[in-house]
Amino acid sequence: MRRPLPLALLLALLLAACTTAPDPGTDGSRWRPGPGTDWQWQLSGRLDTSVDVPVYDIDGFEHSRETVAKLHRDGRRVICYLSTGAWEDFRPDADAFPEAVIGRGNGWEGERWLDIRRTDVLEPIMAERLDMCRDKGFDAVEPDNMDGYRNRTGFPLTARDQLRYNRLVARLAHERGLAVGLKNDLDQIPQLVGDFDFAVNEQCAQYGECARLTPFVEAGKAVFHAEYELPTDRFCAESRRLGLSSLLKKYELGAWRRAC
């Protein structure tokens, strides 16, 4: 027999109906997306602005203030995708990173892990990136590669290092009025759920880990979730039960999507 939804989850889902309105607002308050908020995630190809959802997650470097403003006029909230834990050789500020903080490849062409212990070097670079997101009018930021300590980075990173760095990124975003999402990093959710405004997750259903995101939903915070290899009939029922905002996407993260 399926267990009834916990009271905290029911309250969070009800709260979402009141917190996901996409009006950008001008009162300086930070956006806080609620559980179940529908979204589009597109990081490659010509941006399709016709998807009728309240939230778009797009590349912060690749899109202009004018694009963000158009999405706002269409009633969307807009998330600024950035890599904060890996160096990318194709970004305009790539030369700002000294070689000493650049480690092993992370599996994606042109990307290498960063030594997140070196906050003296990385904090001003990331602050400038977040200034860019703010100045372009984004509502939030999706900082990627936030779990280097669980990977072979070329540096002896620890869980403590990761917590310190992730909290730094969250603080820098909040100081600029931006909401911020925790990307993956499931092991540290209990320690970080209070520092982040939502979560972004890849493939929790494929690996049987989606229930670990429940602390965000119970706190009234959205979990934006994508699968790549499972058909929707393998994860959507569970996603709905848990209160996740789930999509089937292709690895290149173009415009194509199939929502639960």
mmCIF file with all atom_site columns, C-alpha atoms in Angstrom, residues 33-37 39 198-201 204 210 213-217 221-226 242-246:
data_model
loop_
_atom_site.group_PDB
_atom_site.id
_atom_site.type_symbol
_atom_site.label_atom_id
_atom_site.label_alt_id
_atom_site.label_comp_id
_atom_site.label_asym_id
_atom_site.label_entity_id
_atom_site.label_seq_id
_atom_site.pdbx_PDB_ins_code
_atom_site.Cartn_x
_atom_site.Cartn_y
_atom_site.Cartn_z
_atom_site.occupancy
_atom_site.B_iso_or_equiv
_atom_site.pdbx_formal_charge
_atom_site.auth_seq_id
_atom_site.auth_comp_id
_atom_site.auth_asym_id
_atom_site.auth_atom_id
_atom_site.pdbx_PDB_model_num
ATOM 1  C CA . PRO A 1 33  ? 10.746 28.668 -6.031  1.00 0.00 ? 33  PRO A CA 1
ATOM 2  C CA . GLY A 1 34  ? 8.458  26.134 -4.396  1.00 0.00 ? 34  GLY A CA 1
ATOM 3  C CA . PRO A 1 35  ? 8.153  22.367 -4.932  1.00 0.00 ? 35  PRO A CA 1
ATOM 4  C CA . GLY A 1 36  ? 6.505  21.289 -8.174  1.00 0.00 ? 36  GLY A CA 1
ATOM 5  C CA . THR A 1 37  ? 7.487  24.408 -10.149 1.00 0.00 ? 37  THR A CA 1
ATOM 6  C CA . TRP A 1 39  ? 10.886 24.434 -15.701 1.00 0.00 ? 39  TRP A CA 1
ATOM 7  C CA . PHE A 1 198 ? 16.414 25.164 -4.389  1.00 0.00 ? 198 PHE A CA 1
ATOM 8  C CA . ALA A 1 199 ? 18.199 22.094 -5.727  1.00 0.00 ? 199 ALA A CA 1
ATOM 9  C CA . VAL A 1 200 ? 19.150 20.975 -9.233  1.00 0.00 ? 200 VAL A CA 1
ATOM 10 C CA . ASN A 1 201 ? 19.713 17.264 -9.722  1.00 0.00 ? 201 ASN A CA 1
ATOM 11 C CA . CYS A 1 204 ? 18.656 10.672 -9.101  1.00 0.00 ? 204 CYS A CA 1
ATOM 12 C CA . CYS A 1 210 ? 15.658 10.854 -5.357  1.00 0.00 ? 210 CYS A CA 1
ATOM 13 C CA . LEU A 1 213 ? 16.299 15.332 -1.970  1.00 0.00 ? 213 LEU A CA 1
ATOM 14 C CA . THR A 1 214 ? 13.261 15.300 0.335   1.00 0.00 ? 214 THR A CA 1
ATOM 15 C CA . PRO A 1 215 ? 14.786 17.850 2.775   1.00 0.00 ? 215 PRO A CA 1
ATOM 16 C CA . PHE A 1 216 ? 14.459 20.532 0.098   1.00 0.00 ? 216 PHE A CA 1
ATOM 17 C CA . VAL A 1 217 ? 10.809 19.717 -0.606  1.00 0.00 ? 217 VAL A CA 1
ATOM 18 C CA . LYS A 1 221 ? 12.049 24.531 -1.855  1.00 0.00 ? 221 LYS A CA 1
ATOM 19 C CA . ALA A 1 222 ? 11.921 23.326 -5.459  1.00 0.00 ? 222 ALA A CA 1
ATOM 20 C CA . VAL A 1 223 ? 13.952 20.393 -6.722  1.00 0.00 ? 223 VAL A CA 1
ATOM 21 C CA . PHE A 1 224 ? 14.603 20.830 -10.460 1.00 0.00 ? 224 PHE A CA 1
ATOM 22 C CA . HIS A 1 225 ? 15.406 17.317 -11.675 1.00 0.00 ? 225 HIS A CA 1
ATOM 23 C CA . ALA A 1 226 ? 16.459 15.849 -15.036 1.00 0.00 ? 226 ALA A CA 1
ATOM 24 C CA . LEU A 1 242 ? 8.216  13.193 -3.899  1.00 0.00 ? 242 LEU A CA 1
ATOM 25 C CA . GLY A 1 243 ? 7.242  16.649 -5.159  1.00 0.00 ? 243 GLY A CA 1
ATOM 26 C CA . LEU A 1 244 ? 10.102 16.984 -7.679  1.00 0.00 ? 244 LEU A CA 1
ATOM 27 C CA . SER A 1 245 ? 10.032 19.093 -10.862 1.00 0.00 ? 245 SER A CA 1
ATOM 28 C CA . SER A 1 246 ? 11.193 16.418 -13.303 1.00 0.00 ? 246 SER A CA 1
#
